[in-house]
mmCIF file of C-alpha atoms in Angstrom:
data_model
loop_
_atom_site.group_PDB
_atom_site.id
_atom_site.type_symbol
_atom_site.label_atom_id
_atom_site.label_comp_id
_atom_site.label_asym_id
_atom_site.label_seq_id
_atom_site.Cartn_x
_atom_site.Cartn_y
_atom_site.Cartn_z
ATOM 1 C CA UNK A 1 66.848 128.915 115.488
ATOM 2 C CA UNK A 2 70.060 126.888 115.091
ATOM 3 C CA UNK A 3 73.061 129.129 114.634
ATOM 4 C CA UNK A 4 71.096 132.308 115.283
ATOM 5 C CA UNK A 5 72.285 132.864 118.829
ATOM 6 C CA UNK A 6 74.829 131.722 121.399
ATOM 7 C CA UNK A 7 75.359 127.990 121.666
ATOM 8 C CA UNK A 8 75.019 126.165 124.945
ATOM 9 C CA UNK A 9 77.844 123.795 125.752
ATOM 10 C CA UNK A 10 78.429 121.400 128.623
ATOM 11 C CA UNK A 11 80.737 122.873 131.221
ATOM 12 C CA UNK A 12 83.225 119.990 130.858
ATOM 13 C CA UNK A 13 83.848 118.822 127.290
ATOM 14 C CA UNK A 14 85.796 115.529 127.554
ATOM 15 C CA UNK A 15 89.006 115.277 125.602
ATOM 16 C CA UNK A 16 89.432 119.041 125.213
ATOM 17 C CA UNK A 17 91.332 119.807 128.386
ATOM 18 C CA UNK A 18 94.650 120.235 126.604
ATOM 19 C CA UNK A 19 93.502 123.260 124.635
ATOM 20 C CA UNK A 20 91.864 124.744 127.734
ATOM 21 C CA UNK A 21 95.073 124.416 129.721
ATOM 22 C CA UNK A 22 97.018 125.878 126.803
ATOM 23 C CA UNK A 23 94.874 128.993 126.922
ATOM 24 C CA UNK A 24 95.296 129.148 130.679
ATOM 25 C CA UNK A 25 99.078 128.822 130.340
ATOM 26 C CA UNK A 26 99.142 131.631 127.789
ATOM 27 C CA UNK A 27 97.178 133.823 130.191
ATOM 28 C CA UNK A 28 99.633 133.089 132.977
ATOM 29 C CA UNK A 29 102.600 133.961 130.750
ATOM 30 C CA UNK A 30 100.941 137.268 129.839
ATOM 31 C CA UNK A 31 100.332 137.997 133.507
ATOM 32 C CA UNK A 32 103.970 137.261 134.292
ATOM 33 C CA UNK A 33 105.124 139.672 131.596
ATOM 34 C CA UNK A 34 102.889 142.432 132.925
ATOM 35 C CA UNK A 35 104.011 141.730 136.482
ATOM 36 C CA UNK A 36 107.621 141.970 135.387
ATOM 37 C CA UNK A 37 107.064 145.442 133.985
ATOM 38 C CA UNK A 38 105.255 146.591 137.106
ATOM 39 C CA UNK A 39 107.884 145.011 139.322
ATOM 40 C CA UNK A 40 110.611 147.313 138.042
ATOM 41 C CA UNK A 41 108.506 150.386 138.747
ATOM 42 C CA UNK A 42 107.445 149.193 142.184
ATOM 43 C CA UNK A 43 111.017 148.240 143.070
ATOM 44 C CA UNK A 44 112.296 151.699 142.142
ATOM 45 C CA UNK A 45 109.607 153.345 144.242
ATOM 46 C CA UNK A 46 110.333 151.229 147.325
ATOM 47 C CA UNK A 47 114.076 151.770 146.949
ATOM 48 C CA UNK A 48 113.548 155.486 147.098
ATOM 49 C CA UNK A 49 111.263 155.374 150.150
ATOM 50 C CA UNK A 50 111.582 154.610 153.852
ATOM 51 C CA UNK A 51 114.238 152.091 154.836
ATOM 52 C CA UNK A 52 111.703 150.387 157.124
ATOM 53 C CA UNK A 53 109.387 149.619 154.188
ATOM 54 C CA UNK A 54 108.808 145.905 153.690
ATOM 55 C CA UNK A 55 111.066 144.969 156.597
ATOM 56 C CA UNK A 56 108.624 146.416 159.136
ATOM 57 C CA UNK A 57 107.090 143.873 161.559
ATOM 58 C CA UNK A 58 103.678 142.556 160.521
ATOM 59 C CA UNK A 59 101.215 143.669 163.170
ATOM 60 C CA UNK A 60 97.872 142.959 161.443
ATOM 61 C CA UNK A 61 96.303 139.550 162.035
ATOM 62 C CA UNK A 62 93.768 137.609 159.973
ATOM 63 C CA UNK A 63 91.630 135.592 162.411
ATOM 64 C CA UNK A 64 90.226 132.410 160.913
ATOM 65 C CA UNK A 65 86.483 131.813 160.651
ATOM 66 C CA UNK A 66 85.326 135.255 161.830
ATOM 67 C CA UNK A 67 83.485 136.361 158.665
ATOM 68 C CA UNK A 68 79.895 137.439 159.336
ATOM 69 C CA UNK A 69 77.189 135.061 158.168
ATOM 70 C CA UNK A 70 75.929 135.880 154.684
ATOM 71 C CA UNK A 71 79.232 137.194 153.375
ATOM 72 C CA UNK A 72 81.018 135.541 150.473
ATOM 73 C CA UNK A 73 83.902 134.701 152.785
ATOM 74 C CA UNK A 74 81.568 132.865 155.176
ATOM 75 C CA UNK A 75 79.893 131.039 152.291
ATOM 76 C CA UNK A 76 83.255 129.924 150.893
ATOM 77 C CA UNK A 77 84.425 128.760 154.315
ATOM 78 C CA UNK A 78 81.286 126.660 154.693
ATOM 79 C CA UNK A 79 81.016 125.243 151.164
ATOM 80 C CA UNK A 80 84.595 124.601 149.991
ATOM 81 C CA UNK A 81 85.083 121.437 152.115
ATOM 82 C CA UNK A 82 82.006 119.947 150.422
ATOM 83 C CA UNK A 83 83.083 120.520 146.797
ATOM 84 C CA UNK A 84 85.543 118.222 145.004
ATOM 85 C CA UNK A 85 87.433 118.127 141.735
ATOM 86 C CA UNK A 86 86.834 115.141 139.480
ATOM 87 C CA UNK A 87 89.357 113.766 136.988
ATOM 88 C CA UNK A 88 88.211 111.069 134.543
ATOM 89 C CA UNK A 89 90.605 109.189 132.280
ATOM 90 C CA UNK A 90 89.819 106.585 129.656
ATOM 91 C CA UNK A 91 91.140 105.300 126.362
ATOM 92 C CA UNK A 92 88.930 107.807 124.538
ATOM 93 C CA UNK A 93 90.157 110.901 126.365
ATOM 94 C CA UNK A 94 90.185 112.827 129.595
ATOM 95 C CA UNK A 95 87.543 114.883 131.312
ATOM 96 C CA UNK A 96 87.555 117.176 134.300
ATOM 97 C CA UNK A 97 84.766 118.581 136.396
ATOM 98 C CA UNK A 98 83.449 119.114 139.870
ATOM 99 C CA UNK A 99 81.243 117.333 142.366
ATOM 100 C CA UNK A 100 79.352 118.003 145.583
ATOM 101 C CA UNK A 101 79.537 115.790 148.678
ATOM 102 C CA UNK A 102 76.142 114.457 149.743
ATOM 103 C CA UNK A 103 77.086 112.071 152.558
ATOM 104 C CA UNK A 104 79.958 111.626 154.990
ATOM 105 C CA UNK A 105 80.639 108.131 153.647
ATOM 106 C CA UNK A 106 81.542 109.381 150.162
ATOM 107 C CA UNK A 107 78.450 109.814 147.972
ATOM 108 C CA UNK A 108 79.020 112.686 145.538
ATOM 109 C CA UNK A 109 76.632 114.253 143.027
ATOM 110 C CA UNK A 110 77.948 115.545 139.702
ATOM 111 C CA UNK A 111 76.917 115.830 136.054
ATOM 112 C CA UNK A 112 76.431 112.784 133.893
ATOM 113 C CA UNK A 113 78.571 114.321 131.159
ATOM 114 C CA UNK A 114 81.472 114.806 133.589
ATOM 115 C CA UNK A 115 81.899 111.083 134.243
ATOM 116 C CA UNK A 116 80.668 109.848 130.858
ATOM 117 C CA UNK A 117 84.090 108.501 129.834
ATOM 118 C CA UNK A 118 84.139 106.282 132.930
ATOM 119 C CA UNK A 119 81.141 104.355 131.605
ATOM 120 C CA UNK A 120 83.439 102.687 129.077
ATOM 121 C CA UNK A 121 86.011 101.433 131.555
ATOM 122 C CA UNK A 122 87.627 104.727 132.506
ATOM 123 C CA UNK A 123 88.939 105.640 135.928
ATOM 124 C CA UNK A 124 87.653 108.380 138.235
ATOM 125 C CA UNK A 125 89.786 110.225 140.757
ATOM 126 C CA UNK A 126 88.395 112.721 143.269
ATOM 127 C CA UNK A 127 90.467 115.527 144.768
ATOM 128 C CA UNK A 128 89.258 116.924 148.081
ATOM 129 C CA UNK A 129 89.548 120.463 149.399
ATOM 130 C CA UNK A 130 92.610 119.609 151.492
ATOM 131 C CA UNK A 131 94.459 118.292 148.428
ATOM 132 C CA UNK A 132 94.109 114.569 149.196
ATOM 133 C CA UNK A 133 92.824 112.231 146.496
ATOM 134 C CA UNK A 134 90.793 109.021 146.268
ATOM 135 C CA UNK A 135 89.466 106.776 143.502
ATOM 136 C CA UNK A 136 85.728 106.732 142.894
ATOM 137 C CA UNK A 137 83.192 104.463 141.227
ATOM 138 C CA UNK A 138 79.894 105.184 139.463
ATOM 139 C CA UNK A 139 76.761 104.567 141.539
ATOM 140 C CA UNK A 140 74.281 105.633 138.869
ATOM 141 C CA UNK A 141 73.847 108.079 136.011
ATOM 142 C CA UNK A 142 70.895 109.678 134.231
ATOM 143 C CA UNK A 143 71.942 111.390 130.977
ATOM 144 C CA UNK A 144 68.423 112.743 130.403
ATOM 145 C CA UNK A 145 68.729 115.022 133.428
ATOM 146 C CA UNK A 146 72.555 115.222 133.329
ATOM 147 C CA UNK A 147 72.798 113.960 136.910
ATOM 148 C CA UNK A 148 75.170 111.264 138.193
ATOM 149 C CA UNK A 149 76.210 109.961 141.598
ATOM 150 C CA UNK A 150 79.663 108.539 142.328
ATOM 151 C CA UNK A 151 81.162 107.016 145.471
ATOM 152 C CA UNK A 152 84.599 108.066 146.699
ATOM 153 C CA UNK A 153 86.545 105.104 148.062
ATOM 154 C CA UNK A 154 87.890 106.655 151.234
ATOM 155 C CA UNK A 155 87.702 105.857 154.939
ATOM 156 C CA UNK A 156 87.910 109.482 156.022
ATOM 157 C CA UNK A 157 84.592 111.173 156.871
ATOM 158 C CA UNK A 158 83.657 113.816 154.310
ATOM 159 C CA UNK A 159 81.757 117.066 154.851
ATOM 160 C CA UNK A 160 78.275 116.909 153.274
ATOM 161 C CA UNK A 161 76.904 120.124 151.834
ATOM 162 C CA UNK A 162 73.838 121.744 153.402
ATOM 163 C CA UNK A 163 70.867 121.234 151.078
ATOM 164 C CA UNK A 164 68.615 124.181 150.298
ATOM 165 C CA UNK A 165 65.631 124.398 147.969
ATOM 166 C CA UNK A 166 65.245 125.837 144.488
ATOM 167 C CA UNK A 167 61.485 126.334 144.919
ATOM 168 C CA UNK A 168 61.890 129.709 146.634
ATOM 169 C CA UNK A 169 64.642 131.182 144.441
ATOM 170 C CA UNK A 170 63.962 134.631 143.025
ATOM 171 C CA UNK A 171 65.511 136.553 140.164
ATOM 172 C CA UNK A 172 68.166 138.898 141.481
ATOM 173 C CA UNK A 173 68.979 136.701 144.493
ATOM 174 C CA UNK A 174 72.695 136.521 145.308
ATOM 175 C CA UNK A 175 74.395 133.170 144.672
ATOM 176 C CA UNK A 176 77.898 131.734 144.510
ATOM 177 C CA UNK A 177 79.342 129.058 142.211
ATOM 178 C CA UNK A 178 81.988 126.733 143.632
ATOM 179 C CA UNK A 179 83.975 124.275 141.549
ATOM 180 C CA UNK A 180 87.100 123.642 139.488
ATOM 181 C CA UNK A 181 87.038 125.726 136.297
ATOM 182 C CA UNK A 182 89.922 124.809 133.983
ATOM 183 C CA UNK A 183 91.159 122.450 136.690
ATOM 184 C CA UNK A 184 91.599 125.265 139.219
ATOM 185 C CA UNK A 185 90.092 123.541 142.252
ATOM 186 C CA UNK A 186 88.366 125.449 145.031
ATOM 187 C CA UNK A 187 87.347 128.390 142.851
ATOM 188 C CA UNK A 188 84.542 130.619 144.155
ATOM 189 C CA UNK A 189 82.672 133.102 141.940
ATOM 190 C CA UNK A 190 79.639 135.202 142.778
ATOM 191 C CA UNK A 191 76.644 136.668 141.006
ATOM 192 C CA UNK A 192 72.879 136.581 141.018
ATOM 193 C CA UNK A 193 70.052 134.392 139.778
ATOM 194 C CA UNK A 194 69.563 135.944 136.345
ATOM 195 C CA UNK A 195 66.501 133.920 135.344
ATOM 196 C CA UNK A 196 64.499 130.859 136.343
ATOM 197 C CA UNK A 197 62.876 128.042 134.367
ATOM 198 C CA UNK A 198 65.257 128.462 131.451
ATOM 199 C CA UNK A 199 65.034 125.498 129.017
ATOM 200 C CA UNK A 200 68.588 124.388 128.198
ATOM 201 C CA UNK A 201 69.912 121.386 126.305
ATOM 202 C CA UNK A 202 72.507 119.988 128.691
ATOM 203 C CA UNK A 203 74.389 118.160 125.934
ATOM 204 C CA UNK A 204 74.900 121.327 123.917
ATOM 205 C CA UNK A 205 73.058 122.879 121.005
ATOM 206 C CA UNK A 206 73.463 119.697 118.937
ATOM 207 C CA UNK A 207 71.657 117.488 121.456
ATOM 208 C CA UNK A 208 67.996 116.526 121.285
ATOM 209 C CA UNK A 209 65.048 117.071 123.594
ATOM 210 C CA UNK A 210 65.982 114.060 125.705
ATOM 211 C CA UNK A 211 68.596 116.241 127.410
ATOM 212 C CA UNK A 212 66.563 119.385 128.088
ATOM 213 C CA UNK A 213 66.801 120.658 131.665
ATOM 214 C CA UNK A 214 64.750 123.322 133.463
ATOM 215 C CA UNK A 215 67.695 125.485 134.442
ATOM 216 C CA UNK A 216 68.584 128.271 136.818
ATOM 217 C CA UNK A 217 70.428 130.969 134.882
ATOM 218 C CA UNK A 218 73.207 132.836 136.690
ATOM 219 C CA UNK A 219 75.799 135.459 135.865
ATOM 220 C CA UNK A 220 78.271 134.013 138.378
ATOM 221 C CA UNK A 221 81.328 133.130 136.289
ATOM 222 C CA UNK A 222 80.992 129.480 135.222
ATOM 223 C CA UNK A 223 83.640 127.975 132.946
ATOM 224 C CA UNK A 224 84.599 124.517 131.633
ATOM 225 C CA UNK A 225 85.350 122.437 134.716
ATOM 226 C CA UNK A 226 82.610 124.015 136.857
ATOM 227 C CA UNK A 227 80.224 121.285 135.667
ATOM 228 C CA UNK A 228 78.889 119.234 138.549
ATOM 229 C CA UNK A 229 79.884 121.867 141.095
ATOM 230 C CA UNK A 230 77.718 123.769 143.525
ATOM 231 C CA UNK A 231 75.500 126.783 143.067
ATOM 232 C CA UNK A 232 74.700 127.973 146.595
ATOM 233 C CA UNK A 233 72.734 130.731 148.266
ATOM 234 C CA UNK A 234 74.306 133.135 150.731
ATOM 235 C CA UNK A 235 73.566 130.746 153.582
ATOM 236 C CA UNK A 236 75.907 128.259 151.918
ATOM 237 C CA UNK A 237 73.026 125.939 151.005
ATOM 238 C CA UNK A 238 72.981 124.039 147.722
ATOM 239 C CA UNK A 239 70.370 125.401 145.306
ATOM 240 C CA UNK A 240 71.674 124.022 142.003
ATOM 241 C CA UNK A 241 74.218 121.835 140.218
ATOM 242 C CA UNK A 242 76.161 123.815 137.610
ATOM 243 C CA UNK A 243 75.752 122.077 134.294
ATOM 244 C CA UNK A 244 76.187 124.222 131.187
ATOM 245 C CA UNK A 245 77.542 127.492 129.853
ATOM 246 C CA UNK A 246 76.583 129.625 126.888
ATOM 247 C CA UNK A 247 79.286 130.526 124.379
ATOM 248 C CA UNK A 248 79.391 132.906 121.450
ATOM 249 C CA UNK A 249 80.768 130.309 119.052
ATOM 250 C CA UNK A 250 82.119 126.797 118.694
ATOM 251 C CA UNK A 251 84.789 125.879 121.195
ATOM 252 C CA UNK A 252 85.311 126.974 124.775
ATOM 253 C CA UNK A 253 85.099 130.747 124.893
ATOM 254 C CA UNK A 254 84.760 130.835 128.675
ATOM 255 C CA UNK A 255 82.256 132.683 130.792
ATOM 256 C CA UNK A 256 80.137 135.372 129.146
ATOM 257 C CA UNK A 257 77.862 135.736 132.148
ATOM 258 C CA UNK A 258 75.440 133.005 131.110
ATOM 259 C CA UNK A 259 75.739 129.887 133.233
ATOM 260 C CA UNK A 260 73.046 127.289 133.867
ATOM 261 C CA UNK A 261 72.404 125.029 136.837
ATOM 262 C CA UNK A 262 70.031 122.138 137.471
ATOM 263 C CA UNK A 263 67.641 123.112 140.307
ATOM 264 C CA UNK A 264 68.503 121.238 143.502
ATOM 265 C CA UNK A 265 64.923 120.020 144.025
ATOM 266 C CA UNK A 266 65.112 118.105 140.740
ATOM 267 C CA UNK A 267 68.736 117.034 141.218
ATOM 268 C CA UNK A 268 68.008 115.754 144.723
ATOM 269 C CA UNK A 269 65.099 113.592 143.552
ATOM 270 C CA UNK A 270 67.148 112.086 140.721
ATOM 271 C CA UNK A 271 70.202 111.492 142.940
ATOM 272 C CA UNK A 272 68.056 109.775 145.567
ATOM 273 C CA UNK A 273 66.707 107.377 142.929
ATOM 274 C CA UNK A 274 70.187 106.674 141.573
ATOM 275 C CA UNK A 275 71.441 105.869 145.066
ATOM 276 C CA UNK A 276 68.516 103.581 145.879
ATOM 277 C CA UNK A 277 67.970 101.807 142.556
ATOM 278 C CA UNK A 278 70.836 102.839 140.199
ATOM 279 C CA UNK A 279 68.390 104.374 137.707
ATOM 280 C CA UNK A 280 66.060 107.359 137.657
ATOM 281 C CA UNK A 281 62.570 108.023 136.363
ATOM 282 C CA UNK A 282 61.111 111.240 134.980
ATOM 283 C CA UNK A 283 57.681 112.716 134.412
ATOM 284 C CA UNK A 284 56.217 112.458 130.906
ATOM 285 C CA UNK A 285 53.201 113.985 129.174
ATOM 286 C CA UNK A 286 53.134 111.357 126.445
ATOM 287 C CA UNK A 287 53.680 113.602 123.413
ATOM 288 C CA UNK A 288 56.450 114.495 120.991
ATOM 289 C CA UNK A 289 56.610 118.196 120.183
ATOM 290 C CA UNK A 290 58.345 120.903 118.218
ATOM 291 C CA UNK A 291 58.151 124.681 118.173
ATOM 292 C CA UNK A 292 54.886 125.983 116.793
ATOM 293 C CA UNK A 293 55.492 127.477 113.323
ATOM 294 C CA UNK A 294 52.777 130.063 113.942
ATOM 295 C CA UNK A 295 54.252 131.638 117.060
ATOM 296 C CA UNK A 296 54.603 130.768 120.723
ATOM 297 C CA UNK A 297 53.661 127.288 121.861
ATOM 298 C CA UNK A 298 54.651 123.643 121.446
ATOM 299 C CA UNK A 299 53.122 121.862 118.472
ATOM 300 C CA UNK A 300 52.111 118.270 119.278
ATOM 301 C CA UNK A 301 53.565 116.101 116.510
ATOM 302 C CA UNK A 302 52.528 112.743 117.957
ATOM 303 C CA UNK A 303 50.573 111.426 120.932
ATOM 304 C CA UNK A 304 51.473 108.247 122.805
ATOM 305 C CA UNK A 305 48.542 105.788 122.681
ATOM 306 C CA UNK A 306 47.078 105.413 126.157
ATOM 307 C CA UNK A 307 49.451 108.051 127.556
ATOM 308 C CA UNK A 308 48.597 110.945 129.875
ATOM 309 C CA UNK A 309 47.948 113.435 127.060
ATOM 310 C CA UNK A 310 45.637 111.120 125.140
ATOM 311 C CA UNK A 311 43.677 110.294 128.274
ATOM 312 C CA UNK A 312 43.241 114.032 128.861
ATOM 313 C CA UNK A 313 41.974 114.617 125.311
ATOM 314 C CA UNK A 314 45.056 116.313 123.847
ATOM 315 C CA UNK A 315 45.387 115.311 120.196
ATOM 316 C CA UNK A 316 47.978 115.495 117.457
ATOM 317 C CA UNK A 317 48.138 119.010 116.022
ATOM 318 C CA UNK A 318 47.306 120.718 119.303
ATOM 319 C CA UNK A 319 49.397 123.696 120.338
ATOM 320 C CA UNK A 320 50.301 123.711 124.043
ATOM 321 C CA UNK A 321 50.788 127.238 125.377
ATOM 322 C CA UNK A 322 50.832 126.787 129.148
ATOM 323 C CA UNK A 323 51.663 124.399 131.987
ATOM 324 C CA UNK A 324 50.267 125.685 135.255
ATOM 325 C CA UNK A 325 51.174 129.373 135.381
ATOM 326 C CA UNK A 326 54.130 128.956 133.040
ATOM 327 C CA UNK A 327 53.884 130.201 129.486
ATOM 328 C CA UNK A 328 55.207 127.717 126.935
ATOM 329 C CA UNK A 329 57.125 129.408 124.148
ATOM 330 C CA UNK A 330 58.289 126.305 122.293
ATOM 331 C CA UNK A 331 59.007 122.586 122.358
ATOM 332 C CA UNK A 332 62.017 122.735 124.661
ATOM 333 C CA UNK A 333 60.083 124.906 127.125
ATOM 334 C CA UNK A 334 57.365 122.254 127.364
ATOM 335 C CA UNK A 335 59.893 119.471 127.916
ATOM 336 C CA UNK A 336 61.617 121.513 130.631
ATOM 337 C CA UNK A 337 58.323 122.324 132.346
ATOM 338 C CA UNK A 338 57.296 118.663 132.462
ATOM 339 C CA UNK A 339 60.783 117.551 133.571
ATOM 340 C CA UNK A 340 60.568 119.892 136.529
ATOM 341 C CA UNK A 341 57.658 117.808 137.851
ATOM 342 C CA UNK A 342 57.673 114.351 139.420
ATOM 343 C CA UNK A 343 55.873 111.299 137.995
ATOM 344 C CA UNK A 344 52.298 111.211 139.271
ATOM 345 C CA UNK A 345 52.027 114.985 139.678
ATOM 346 C CA UNK A 346 48.921 116.620 138.240
ATOM 347 C CA UNK A 347 49.464 119.725 136.105
ATOM 348 C CA UNK A 348 47.103 122.087 134.315
ATOM 349 C CA UNK A 349 47.782 122.180 130.576
ATOM 350 C CA UNK A 350 46.507 124.984 128.338
ATOM 351 C CA UNK A 351 46.275 124.198 124.631
ATOM 352 C CA UNK A 352 44.456 124.944 121.406
ATOM 353 C CA UNK A 353 43.169 121.938 119.469
ATOM 354 C CA UNK A 354 44.311 123.475 116.187
ATOM 355 C CA UNK A 355 46.198 126.613 115.143
ATOM 356 C CA UNK A 356 44.080 129.660 115.951
ATOM 357 C CA UNK A 357 41.470 127.820 118.024
ATOM 358 C CA UNK A 358 40.371 129.131 121.413
ATOM 359 C CA UNK A 359 42.440 127.648 124.260
ATOM 360 C CA UNK A 360 41.285 124.723 126.374
ATOM 361 C CA UNK A 361 42.435 123.912 129.897
ATOM 362 C CA UNK A 362 42.723 120.380 131.227
ATOM 363 C CA UNK A 363 44.292 118.681 134.254
ATOM 364 C CA UNK A 364 46.757 115.929 133.360
ATOM 365 C CA UNK A 365 48.314 113.347 135.689
ATOM 366 C CA UNK A 366 51.862 112.877 134.423
ATOM 367 C CA UNK A 367 53.210 109.437 133.615
ATOM 368 C CA UNK A 368 56.591 107.892 134.378
ATOM 369 C CA UNK A 369 59.454 106.861 132.119
ATOM 370 C CA UNK A 370 63.073 105.826 132.533
#
């Protein structure tokens, strides 16, 4: 119900960076004030202690690259070179976000909403892990899935990320988010997969069903600027593209432990299409739906003539309650379930012809749309 719960906002709202940085600056000032108070106490303690104190020779060493596999340190060491910061400037505003390197020659995946301002003549600049920068151009974008691919204009070979799969993710599995929250590049946060197959409107609570994604939910801290960055498993393999955060109100309240990522299996398919043909296709059932007013399920408001649903015998007024083994709680859940498939896939749809009727089960070959 609109307004009844937390809103879902894109991780990188264009044109609002100034306020975000203002909050960050205020936090830094507060930290400095606290540090100043502690500094006096610490200084007095050291002054009254051993004369050797801080002037003692440093004997401990910190060898580079010795972290055991599977640790956060090892994951960060592996993934950070493959994650970039993205700065977009146009006449309508400025946006910041993150991106993930796909190929050594500069192809980078990110969110469509991160580079949206560049569609109207804006400029994109990419900042790499070593601090160097390069301009970038748009290869292709698909707002419906919130996926975009850009190309960094650089002659230096980049470090592609290792691709994993989202098909085998489990709730409770450890993950790490890597990106540039609030413009702080190279930030690593950790958490778990909190839920799978979560229907989320990537454009925020005000968007329509054309932007619904079938998201991975995580409690790894994800903030504005993380959008387009990497969600990785503890092998350092990409399992999702961070896309949205939940907030308790309007504006950017920051992480509340509810972040959402596009599963890598879907993102990879869309990115591959954008690279090859500059546009992407998606699976469709051929219906328009809303939440069922009588309870769980998606109420079919209209059926596309000659579409997959009509050919399978699904009619207007039907209530769809399942796709495969997934329960369908509402309209967005159905859209997300279909979006997670590829055009041409066959799915089993469970539905009741009218409210209260016994359920029917039918196999439907999904259609294709741009």
